[in-house]
Amino acid sequence: MARLSYALLLGLVGAGIVHLAILFLLPSYSVRDAWTRLSAVAAPYDTVRFDREKLAGKVPIPADPFIEAAACRFDLSRGSLHVHGEGSVPFWSMSLYDHQGLNVFSISDRATPDGTLDFIVLTPAQMQHVRSRFAPDLGQSVFIETDVEEGIVLLRVFVPDETWEGAATVFLDGISCEPRPLD
């Protein structure tokens, strides 16, 4: 019985130490989230390419060596967001994340017309406004309606081998992430 009591006491003390360590480490991890780290290197609507050499330690770099990525922060209170790019790569995907880093929406080139990168991100109120006054230059754009006002657009490109690195670089460097005021 004494051994059981000793084991329980030791387990409780160990669990208490682990919980205290987590509480003390939490503030240091809360300032290293993706939003904070991305805002330290770029302004809203600036596209940041996750270059492994240049940004190592500053922004989260994809662990997969076959994936190249770029991101931009946005604020839909300024108007809708227009994300577009040119070029051709074997595969790309786009994800929207909210301010806390939760994935809100994801899409890939397989779900778009001709695999083109051309998106408009809007709030529900902005979507109603756009429906009443449709702009003809947005005919091929994919409209994404979200409740998120501030967030991050993350674009990933699959680079299967070295021969695709040039195309991936052109594609990621050509991505435009810009606010579009409501008319």
Coordinates of N, CA, C and O in Angstrom, one line a residue:
M1 N 0.8 -1.2 0.0 CA 0.0 0.0 0.0 C 0.9 1.3 0.0 O 0.5 2.2 -0.6
A2 N 2.0 1.2 0.7 CA 2.9 2.3 0.8 C 3.5 2.6 -0.6 O 3.7 3.8 -1.0
R3 N 3.8 1.6 -1.4 CA 4.3 1.8 -2.7 C 3.3 2.4 -3.7 O 3.7 3.3 -4.5
L4 N 2.1 2.0 -3.5 CA 1.0 2.6 -4.4 C 0.9 4.1 -4.0 O 0.7 4.9 -4.9
S5 N 0.8 4.4 -2.8 CA 0.7 5.8 -2.3 C 1.9 6.6 -2.8 O 1.8 7.7 -3.3
Y6 N 3.1 6.0 -2.8 CA 4.3 6.7 -3.2 C 4.2 6.9 -4.7 O 4.6 8.0 -5.2
A7 N 3.8 5.9 -5.5 CA 3.7 6.0 -7.0 C 2.7 7.1 -7.3 O 2.9 7.9 -8.2
L8 N 1.5 7.1 -6.6 CA 0.5 8.1 -6.9 C 1.0 9.5 -6.6 O 0.8 10.5 -7.4
L9 N 1.7 9.7 -5.5 CA 2.2 11.0 -5.1 C 3.3 11.4 -6.1 O 3.3 12.6 -6.5
L10 N 4.2 10.5 -6.5 CA 5.2 10.9 -7.5 C 4.5 11.3 -8.8 O 5.0 12.2 -9.5
G11 N 3.5 10.6 -9.2 CA 2.8 10.9 -10.5 C 2.1 12.3 -10.4 O 2.2 13.0 -11.4
L12 N 1.5 12.6 -9.3 CA 0.9 13.9 -9.1 C 1.9 15.0 -9.1 O 1.7 16.1 -9.7
V13 N 3.0 14.8 -8.5 CA 4.1 15.8 -8.4 C 4.6 16.0 -9.9 O 4.8 17.2 -10.3
G14 N 4.8 14.9 -10.6 CA 5.3 15.0 -12.0 C 4.3 15.7 -12.9 O 4.7 16.6 -13.7
A15 N 3.1 15.4 -12.7 CA 2.0 16.1 -13.5 C 2.0 17.6 -13.2 O 1.8 18.4 -14.1
G16 N 2.1 17.9 -11.9 CA 2.2 19.3 -11.5 C 3.3 20.1 -12.1 O 3.2 21.2 -12.6
I17 N 4.5 19.5 -12.2 CA 5.7 20.1 -12.8 C 5.5 20.3 -14.3 O 5.8 21.4 -14.8
V18 N 4.9 19.3 -14.9 CA 4.7 19.5 -16.4 C 3.7 20.6 -16.6 O 3.9 21.4 -17.5
H19 N 2.6 20.7 -15.9 CA 1.6 21.7 -16.0 C 2.2 23.1 -15.8 O 1.9 24.1 -16.5
L20 N 3.0 23.2 -14.7 CA 3.7 24.5 -14.5 C 4.6 24.9 -15.6 O 4.7 26.1 -16.0
A21 N 5.4 23.9 -16.1 CA 6.3 24.2 -17.2 C 5.5 24.7 -18.4 O 5.9 25.7 -19.1
I22 N 4.4 24.1 -18.7 CA 3.5 24.5 -19.9 C 3.0 26.0 -19.6 O 3.0 26.8 -20.5
L23 N 2.6 26.3 -18.4 CA 2.1 27.6 -18.1 C 3.2 28.7 -18.3 O 2.9 29.8 -18.8
F24 N 4.4 28.3 -17.9 CA 5.5 29.3 -18.0 C 6.0 29.4 -19.4 O 6.5 30.5 -19.8
L25 N 5.9 28.4 -20.3 CA 6.3 28.5 -21.7 C 5.2 29.1 -22.6 O 5.6 29.5 -23.7
L26 N 4.0 29.1 -22.2 CA 2.9 29.6 -23.0 C 3.1 31.0 -23.6 O 2.9 31.2 -24.8
P27 N 3.5 31.9 -22.7 CA 3.8 33.3 -23.3 C 4.8 33.4 -24.4 O 4.7 34.1 -25.4
S28 N 5.9 32.6 -24.3 CA 6.9 32.6 -25.3 C 6.4 32.0 -26.6 O 6.8 32.4 -27.7
Y29 N 5.5 31.0 -26.6 CA 5.0 30.4 -27.8 C 3.9 31.3 -28.4 O 3.6 31.2 -29.6
S30 N 3.2 32.0 -27.6 CA 2.0 32.8 -28.1 C 2.5 33.9 -29.0 O 1.7 34.4 -29.9
V31 N 3.7 34.4 -28.9 CA 4.2 35.5 -29.7 C 4.9 34.9 -30.9 O 5.4 35.7 -31.8
R32 N 5.0 33.6 -31.1 CA 5.6 33.0 -32.2 C 4.6 32.4 -33.2 O 5.0 31.4 -33.9
D33 N 3.4 32.8 -33.2 CA 2.4 32.2 -34.1 C 2.7 32.8 -35.5 O 3.4 33.7 -35.7
A34 N 2.0 32.1 -36.4 CA 2.2 32.5 -37.8 C 1.9 33.9 -38.2 O 2.6 34.6 -38.9
W35 N 0.8 34.5 -37.6 CA 0.4 35.8 -37.9 C 1.5 36.8 -37.4 O 1.9 37.7 -38.1
T36 N 2.0 36.6 -36.2 CA 3.0 37.5 -35.6 C 4.3 37.5 -36.4 O 4.9 38.5 -36.7
R37 N 4.7 36.2 -36.7 CA 5.9 36.1 -37.5 C 5.8 36.6 -38.9 O 6.8 37.2 -39.4
L38 N 4.7 36.5 -39.5 CA 4.5 37.0 -40.9 C 4.4 38.5 -40.9 O 5.0 39.2 -41.7
S39 N 3.8 39.1 -39.9 CA 3.7 40.5 -39.8 C 5.0 41.2 -39.5 O 5.2 42.4 -39.7
A40 N 5.9 40.4 -38.9 CA 7.3 41.0 -38.6 C 8.1 41.2 -39.9 O 9.0 42.0 -39.9
V41 N 7.8 40.4 -40.9 CA 8.6 40.5 -42.2 C 7.9 41.2 -43.3 O 8.5 41.5 -44.3
A42 N 6.5 41.4 -43.2 CA 5.8 42.0 -44.3 C 4.6 42.7 -43.9 O 4.0 42.4 -42.9
A43 N 4.2 43.7 -44.7 CA 3.0 44.5 -44.4 C 1.8 43.7 -45.0 O 2.0 42.8 -45.8
P44 N 0.6 44.1 -44.6 CA -0.6 43.5 -45.2 C -0.5 43.6 -46.7 O -0.1 44.7 -47.3
Y45 N -0.9 42.6 -47.4 CA -1.0 42.5 -48.9 C 0.3 42.4 -49.6 O 0.4 42.3 -50.8
D46 N 1.4 42.3 -48.8 CA 2.7 42.0 -49.4 C 2.9 40.5 -49.4 O 2.7 39.8 -48.4
T47 N 3.2 39.9 -50.6 CA 3.4 38.5 -50.8 C 4.8 38.2 -50.3 O 5.8 38.7 -50.8
V48 N 4.9 37.2 -49.4 CA 6.2 36.8 -48.9 C 6.4 35.4 -49.3 O 5.6 34.5 -49.1
R49 N 7.5 35.2 -50.0 CA 7.9 33.8 -50.4 C 8.7 33.2 -49.3 O 9.6 33.8 -48.7
F50 N 8.3 31.9 -48.9 CA 9.0 31.2 -47.8 C 10.3 30.6 -48.4 O 10.3 29.4 -48.6
D51 N 11.3 31.4 -48.5 CA 12.6 31.0 -49.0 C 13.3 30.4 -47.8 O 13.5 31.0 -46.8
R52 N 13.7 29.2 -47.9 CA 14.4 28.4 -46.8 C 15.6 29.1 -46.3 O 15.9 29.1 -45.2
E53 N 16.4 29.7 -47.2 CA 17.6 30.3 -46.8 C 17.4 31.7 -46.2 O 18.0 32.1 -45.2
K54 N 16.6 32.5 -46.8 CA 16.4 33.9 -46.4 C 15.6 34.0 -45.1 O 15.8 34.9 -44.3
L55 N 14.5 33.2 -45.0 CA 13.5 33.4 -43.9 C 13.6 32.3 -42.9 O 12.6 32.2 -42.1
A56 N 14.6 31.5 -42.8 CA 14.7 30.5 -41.8 C 14.6 31.0 -40.4 O 15.3 32.0 -40.1
G57 N 13.7 30.6 -39.7 CA 13.5 31.0 -38.3 C 12.6 32.2 -38.2 O 12.1 32.5 -37.1
K58 N 12.3 32.9 -39.3 CA 11.4 34.1 -39.2 C 9.9 33.7 -39.5 O 9.0 34.3 -38.9
V59 N 9.7 32.9 -40.4 CA 8.4 32.4 -40.7 C 8.4 30.9 -40.8 O 9.4 30.3 -41.0
P60 N 7.2 30.2 -40.6 CA 7.2 28.8 -40.7 C 7.4 28.3 -42.1 O 6.7 28.7 -43.0
I61 N 8.4 27.5 -42.3 CA 8.8 27.0 -43.6 C 8.2 25.6 -43.8 O 8.3 24.8 -42.8
P62 N 7.6 25.3 -44.9 CA 7.1 23.9 -45.1 C 8.2 22.9 -44.9 O 9.3 23.0 -45.4
A63 N 7.9 21.8 -44.2 CA 8.9 20.8 -43.9 C 9.1 19.9 -45.1 O 10.2 19.3 -45.3
D64 N 8.2 19.8 -46.0 CA 8.3 19.0 -47.2 C 9.2 19.7 -48.2 O 9.0 20.8 -48.7
P65 N 10.3 19.0 -48.6 CA 11.2 19.7 -49.6 C 10.7 19.8 -51.0 O 11.2 20.6 -51.8
F66 N 9.6 19.2 -51.3 CA 9.0 19.3 -52.6 C 7.9 20.4 -52.7 O 7.3 20.5 -53.7
I67 N 7.7 21.1 -51.6 CA 6.7 22.2 -51.5 C 7.4 23.5 -51.4 O 8.2 23.7 -50.5
E68 N 7.1 24.4 -52.2 CA 7.5 25.8 -52.1 C 6.2 26.6 -51.7 O 5.1 26.2 -52.1
A69 N 6.3 27.7 -51.0 CA 5.2 28.4 -50.5 C 5.4 29.9 -50.5 O 6.5 30.4 -50.4
A70 N 4.2 30.6 -50.5 CA 4.2 32.0 -50.3 C 2.9 32.4 -49.6 O 1.9 31.6 -49.6
A71 N 2.9 33.5 -48.9 CA 1.7 33.9 -48.1 C 1.6 35.4 -48.1 O 2.6 36.2 -48.4
C72 N 0.4 35.9 -47.8 CA 0.2 37.3 -47.6 C -0.9 37.4 -46.6 O -1.8 36.6 -46.5
R73 N -0.8 38.5 -45.8 CA -1.9 38.8 -44.8 C -2.9 39.8 -45.5 O -2.5 40.5 -46.4
F74 N -4.1 39.7 -45.0 CA -5.1 40.6 -45.6 C -6.1 41.1 -44.5 O -6.1 40.5 -43.4
D75 N -6.8 42.1 -44.8 CA -7.8 42.7 -44.0 C -9.0 43.1 -44.8 O -8.9 44.0 -45.6
L76 N -10.1 42.4 -44.7 CA -11.3 42.6 -45.5 C -12.1 43.8 -45.1 O -13.0 44.2 -45.8
S77 N -11.7 44.5 -44.0 CA -12.4 45.7 -43.7 C -12.0 46.8 -44.7 O -12.7 47.8 -44.8
R78 N -10.9 46.7 -45.4 CA -10.5 47.6 -46.4 C -11.2 47.4 -47.8 O -11.0 48.2 -48.7
G79 N -11.8 46.3 -47.9 CA -12.4 45.9 -49.2 C -12.1 44.4 -49.4 O -11.5 43.7 -48.6
S80 N -12.5 43.9 -50.6 CA -12.3 42.5 -50.9 C -10.8 42.3 -51.2 O -10.1 43.2 -51.5
L81 N -10.4 41.0 -51.3 CA -9.1 40.6 -51.6 C -9.0 40.0 -52.9 O -9.8 39.1 -53.2
H82 N -8.1 40.4 -53.8 CA -8.0 39.8 -55.1 C -6.6 39.1 -55.1 O -5.6 39.7 -55.0
V83 N -6.6 37.8 -55.3 CA -5.4 37.0 -55.4 C -5.3 36.4 -56.8 O -6.3 35.7 -57.2
H84 N -4.3 36.7 -57.5 CA -4.1 36.2 -58.9 C -2.7 36.0 -59.2 O -1.8 36.6 -58.6
G85 N -2.4 35.1 -60.1 CA -1.1 34.8 -60.6 C -1.1 34.2 -62.0 O -2.1 33.8 -62.5
E86 N 0.1 34.2 -62.5 CA 0.3 33.7 -63.9 C 1.3 32.5 -63.8 O 2.1 32.4 -62.9
G87 N 1.2 31.7 -64.8 CA 2.2 30.6 -64.9 C 1.6 29.3 -64.7 O 0.4 29.1 -64.4
S88 N 2.4 28.3 -64.9 CA 1.9 26.9 -64.8 C 2.9 26.1 -64.0 O 4.1 26.1 -64.2
V89 N 2.3 25.3 -63.1 CA 3.1 24.4 -62.2 C 2.3 23.1 -62.1 O 1.1 23.1 -62.4
P90 N 3.0 22.0 -61.7 CA 2.3 20.7 -61.7 C 1.1 20.7 -60.7 O 0.1 20.1 -61.0
F91 N 1.2 21.4 -59.6 CA 0.1 21.5 -58.7 C 0.2 22.7 -57.8 O 1.4 23.0 -57.3
W92 N -0.8 23.3 -57.4 CA -0.8 24.4 -56.4 C -2.1 24.3 -55.6 O -3.1 23.7 -56.0
S93 N -2.0 24.7 -54.4 CA -3.2 24.8 -53.5 C -3.1 26.1 -52.7 O -2.1 26.7 -52.5
M94 N -4.3 26.6 -52.4 CA -4.5 27.9 -51.7 C -5.3 27.6 -50.4 O -6.3 26.9 -50.5
S95 N -4.9 28.1 -49.3 CA -5.6 28.0 -48.1 C -5.8 29.4 -47.4 O -4.9 30.2 -47.5
L96 N -7.0 29.6 -46.8 CA -7.2 30.8 -46.0 C -7.2 30.4 -44.6 O -7.8 29.5 -44.2
Y97 N -6.4 31.2 -43.8 CA -6.4 31.0 -42.4 C -6.8 32.3 -41.7 O -6.6 33.4 -42.1
D98 N -7.5 32.1 -40.5 CA -7.9 33.3 -39.8 C -6.7 33.8 -38.9 O -5.6 33.2 -39.0
H99 N -7.0 34.8 -38.1 CA -5.9 35.5 -37.3 C -5.3 34.5 -36.3 O -4.1 34.6 -36.0
Q100 N -6.1 33.5 -35.9 CA -5.6 32.5 -34.9 C -4.9 31.3 -35.6 O -4.4 30.5 -34.9
G101 N -4.9 31.3 -36.9 CA -4.2 30.2 -37.6 C -5.1 29.0 -37.9 O -4.6 28.0 -38.3
L102 N -6.4 29.2 -37.8 CA -7.3 28.1 -38.1 C -7.6 28.1 -39.6 O -7.9 29.2 -40.2
N103 N -7.6 27.0 -40.3 CA -7.9 26.9 -41.7 C -9.4 27.1 -41.9 O -10.2 26.4 -41.3
V104 N -9.7 28.1 -42.7 CA -11.1 28.5 -43.0 C -11.5 27.9 -44.4 O -12.7 27.5 -44.5
F105 N -10.6 27.9 -45.3 CA -11.0 27.5 -46.7 C -9.8 27.0 -47.4 O -8.7 27.5 -47.2
S106 N -9.9 25.9 -48.2 CA -8.8 25.4 -49.0 C -9.3 25.0 -50.4 O -10.5 24.6 -50.6
I107 N -8.5 25.2 -51.4 CA -8.8 24.9 -52.8 C -7.5 24.6 -53.5 O -6.5 25.1 -53.1
S108 N -7.6 23.8 -54.6 CA -6.5 23.6 -55.4 C -6.7 23.9 -56.9 O -7.9 24.2 -57.2
D109 N -5.7 23.7 -57.7 CA -5.9 24.1 -59.1 C -6.8 23.1 -59.8 O -7.4 23.4 -60.8
R110 N -7.1 22.0 -59.2 CA -8.0 21.0 -59.8 C -9.5 21.5 -59.7 O -10.3 20.9 -60.4
A111 N -9.8 22.4 -58.9 CA -11.1 22.9 -58.7 C -11.4 24.2 -59.4 O -12.4 24.9 -59.1
T112 N -10.5 24.7 -60.2 CA -10.6 26.0 -60.8 C -10.7 25.9 -62.3 O -10.2 24.9 -62.9
P113 N -11.2 26.8 -63.0 CA -11.2 26.8 -64.5 C -9.8 26.9 -65.1 O -9.1 27.8 -64.7
D114 N -9.4 25.9 -65.8 CA -8.1 25.9 -66.5 C -6.9 26.0 -65.5 O -5.8 26.2 -65.9
G115 N -7.1 25.7 -64.2 CA -6.1 25.7 -63.2 C -5.5 27.1 -62.9 O -4.4 27.2 -62.4
T116 N -6.2 28.1 -63.3 CA -5.7 29.5 -63.1 C -5.9 29.9 -61.6 O -6.8 29.5 -61.0
L117 N -5.0 30.8 -61.2 CA -5.0 31.3 -59.9 C -5.7 32.7 -60.0 O -5.0 33.7 -60.4
D118 N -7.0 32.8 -59.6 CA -7.7 34.0 -59.7 C -8.9 34.0 -58.7 O -9.9 33.3 -59.0
F119 N -8.7 34.6 -57.6 CA -9.7 34.5 -56.5 C -10.1 35.9 -56.0 O -9.2 36.8 -55.9
I120 N -11.3 36.0 -55.6 CA -11.8 37.1 -54.8 C -12.3 36.6 -53.5 O -13.1 35.8 -53.4
V121 N -11.7 37.2 -52.4 CA -12.1 36.8 -51.1 C -13.0 37.9 -50.5 O -12.5 39.1 -50.5
L122 N -14.2 37.6 -50.0 CA -15.1 38.7 -49.5 C -15.8 38.2 -48.3 O -16.0 37.0 -48.0
T123 N -16.3 39.2 -47.5 CA -17.2 38.9 -46.4 C -18.6 38.8 -47.0 O -18.9 39.1 -48.2
P124 N -19.6 38.2 -46.2 CA -21.0 38.1 -46.8 C -21.6 39.4 -47.2 O -22.3 39.5 -48.2
A125 N -21.3 40.5 -46.5 CA -21.9 41.8 -46.8 C -21.3 42.3 -48.2 O -22.0 42.8 -49.0
Q126 N -20.0 42.1 -48.3 CA -19.3 42.5 -49.6 C -19.8 41.6 -50.7 O -20.0 42.1 -51.9
M127 N -20.1 40.4 -50.5 CA -20.7 39.5 -51.5 C -22.0 40.0 -52.0 O -22.3 40.0 -53.2
Q128 N -22.9 40.4 -51.1 CA -24.2 41.0 -51.5 C -24.0 42.2 -52.4 O -24.7 42.4 -53.4
H129 N -23.0 43.0 -52.0 CA -22.7 44.3 -52.8 C -22.2 43.9 -54.2 O -22.7 44.5 -55.2
V130 N -21.4 42.9 -54.3 CA -20.8 42.5 -55.6 C -21.9 41.9 -56.5 O -21.9 42.1 -57.7
R131 N -22.8 41.2 -55.8 CA -23.9 40.5 -56.6 C -24.8 41.6 -57.3 O -25.3 41.4 -58.3
S132 N -24.9 42.7 -56.6 CA -25.8 43.8 -57.1 C -25.1 44.6 -58.2 O -25.7 45.2 -59.1
R133 N -23.8 44.6 -58.2 CA -23.0 45.4 -59.2 C -21.8 44.5 -59.6 O -20.7 44.8 -59.2
F134 N -22.0 43.6 -60.5 CA -21.0 42.7 -60.9 C -20.0 43.4 -61.9 O -20.4 44.0 -62.8
A135 N -18.7 43.2 -61.6 CA -17.7 43.8 -62.4 C -17.3 42.9 -63.5 O -17.0 41.7 -63.2
P136 N -17.3 43.3 -64.8 CA -17.1 42.4 -65.9 C -15.6 41.8 -65.9 O -15.4 40.8 -66.4
D137 N -14.7 42.6 -65.3 CA -13.3 42.1 -65.3 C -13.1 40.9 -64.4 O -12.0 40.3 -64.3
L138 N -14.1 40.5 -63.6 CA -14.0 39.4 -62.6 C -14.7 38.2 -63.1 O -15.0 37.3 -62.4
G139 N -14.9 38.1 -64.4 CA -15.7 37.0 -65.0 C -15.1 35.6 -64.7 O -15.9 34.6 -64.5
Q140 N -13.8 35.4 -64.7 CA -13.2 34.1 -64.5 C -12.8 33.9 -63.1 O -12.3 32.8 -62.7
S141 N -13.0 34.9 -62.2 CA -12.5 34.8 -60.8 C -13.4 33.8 -60.0 O -14.6 33.7 -60.3
V142 N -12.8 33.1 -59.1 CA -13.6 32.3 -58.1 C -13.8 33.1 -56.9 O -12.9 33.7 -56.3
F143 N -15.1 33.2 -56.5 CA -15.4 34.0 -55.3 C -15.5 33.1 -54.1 O -16.1 32.1 -54.1
I144 N -14.8 33.6 -53.0 CA -14.8 32.9 -51.8 C -15.4 33.8 -50.7 O -14.9 34.9 -50.5
E145 N -16.5 33.4 -50.1 CA -17.1 34.1 -49.1 C -16.7 33.6 -47.7 O -16.8 32.4 -47.5
T146 N -16.3 34.5 -46.8 CA -15.8 34.1 -45.5 C -16.2 35.1 -44.4 O -16.4 36.3 -44.8
D147 N -16.3 34.6 -43.2 CA -16.6 35.5 -42.1 C -15.4 36.1 -41.5 O -15.5 37.0 -40.6
V148 N -14.2 35.7 -42.0 CA -13.0 36.2 -41.4 C -12.6 37.6 -42.0 O -12.7 37.8 -43.2
E149 N -12.3 38.5 -41.1 CA -12.0 39.9 -41.5 C -10.5 40.0 -41.8 O -10.0 40.6 -42.7
E150 N -9.7 39.4 -40.9 CA -8.2 39.4 -41.0 C -7.7 38.0 -41.1 O -8.2 37.1 -40.4
G151 N -6.8 37.8 -42.0 CA -6.3 36.4 -42.2 C -5.1 36.4 -43.0 O -4.4 37.4 -43.4
I152 N -4.7 35.1 -43.4 CA -3.5 34.8 -44.2 C -3.9 33.9 -45.3 O -4.7 33.0 -45.2
V153 N -3.5 34.3 -46.5 CA -3.6 33.4 -47.7 C -2.3 32.7 -47.9 O -1.2 33.3 -47.9
L154 N -2.3 31.4 -47.9 CA -1.1 30.6 -48.1 C -1.2 29.8 -49.4 O -2.2 29.1 -49.6
L155 N -0.2 30.0 -50.2 CA -0.2 29.3 -51.5 C 1.0 28.3 -51.5 O 2.1 28.7 -51.1
R156 N 0.7 27.1 -51.9 CA 1.7 26.0 -51.9 C 1.9 25.5 -53.3 O 0.8 25.3 -54.0
V157 N 3.1 25.3 -53.8 CA 3.3 24.8 -55.1 C 4.2 23.5 -55.0 O 5.1 23.4 -54.2
F158 N 3.8 22.5 -55.7 CA 4.5 21.2 -55.7 C 5.6 21.3 -56.8 O 5.4 21.7 -57.9
V159 N 6.8 21.0 -56.3 CA 8.0 21.0 -57.2 C 8.6 19.6 -57.2 O 9.4 19.3 -56.4
P160 N 8.2 18.8 -58.2 CA 8.6 17.4 -58.2 C 10.1 17.2 -58.4 O 10.7 16.2 -57.9
D161 N 10.8 18.0 -59.2 CA 12.2 17.9 -59.3 C 12.8 19.3 -59.7 O 12.1 20.2 -59.8
E162 N 14.1 19.3 -60.0 CA 14.8 20.5 -60.2 C 14.3 21.2 -61.5 O 14.4 22.5 -61.6
T163 N 13.8 20.5 -62.5 CA 13.4 21.1 -63.7 C 12.2 22.0 -63.5 O 12.0 22.9 -64.4
W164 N 11.5 21.8 -62.5 CA 10.3 22.7 -62.2 C 10.6 23.8 -61.3 O 9.7 24.7 -61.0
E165 N 11.8 24.0 -60.8 CA 12.1 25.1 -59.8 C 12.0 26.4 -60.5 O 11.5 27.4 -59.9
G166 N 12.3 26.6 -61.7 CA 12.2 27.9 -62.4 C 10.7 28.3 -62.6 O 10.4 29.4 -62.3
A167 N 9.9 27.3 -63.0 CA 8.5 27.6 -63.2 C 7.8 27.9 -61.8 O 7.0 28.8 -61.7
A168 N 8.2 27.2 -60.8 CA 7.7 27.5 -59.4 C 8.1 28.9 -58.9 O 7.3 29.6 -58.3
T169 N 9.3 29.2 -59.2 CA 9.8 30.6 -58.8 C 9.0 31.7 -59.5 O 8.6 32.6 -58.9
V170 N 8.9 31.5 -60.9 CA 8.1 32.5 -61.6 C 6.7 32.6 -61.1 O 6.1 33.7 -61.0
F171 N 6.1 31.4 -60.9 CA 4.7 31.4 -60.4 C 4.5 32.1 -59.0 O 3.7 32.9 -58.8
L172 N 5.4 31.7 -58.1 CA 5.3 32.3 -56.7 C 5.7 33.8 -56.7 O 5.1 34.6 -56.0
D173 N 6.7 34.2 -57.5 CA 7.1 35.6 -57.5 C 6.0 36.4 -58.2 O 6.0 37.7 -58.0
G174 N 5.2 35.8 -59.1 CA 4.2 36.6 -59.8 C 2.8 36.7 -59.1 O 1.9 37.3 -59.7
I175 N 2.7 36.1 -57.9 CA 1.5 36.2 -57.2 C 1.2 37.6 -56.7 O 2.0 38.2 -56.1
S176 N 0.0 38.0 -57.0 CA -0.4 39.4 -56.6 C -1.6 39.2 -55.5 O -2.5 38.5 -55.8
C177 N -1.4 39.9 -54.4 CA -2.4 39.8 -53.3 C -2.7 41.3 -53.0 O -2.0 41.9 -52.4
E178 N -3.9 41.7 -53.5 CA -4.1 43.2 -53.4 C -5.6 43.4 -53.0 O -6.5 42.7 -53.3
P179 N -5.8 44.5 -52.3 CA -7.2 44.9 -51.9 C -7.9 45.4 -53.1 O -7.3 46.0 -54.0
R180 N -9.2 45.1 -53.1 CA -10.0 45.6 -54.2 C -11.2 46.3 -53.5 O -12.1 45.7 -53.0
P181 N -11.2 47.7 -53.7 CA -12.2 48.4 -53.0 C -13.6 48.1 -53.7 O -13.6 47.9 -54.9
L182 N -14.6 48.2 -52.9 CA -16.0 48.0 -53.4 C -16.4 49.3 -54.2 O -16.2 50.4 -53.7
D183 N -16.9 49.1 -55.4 CA -17.3 50.2 -56.2 C -18.5 50.9 -55.7 O -19.5 50.4 -55.2

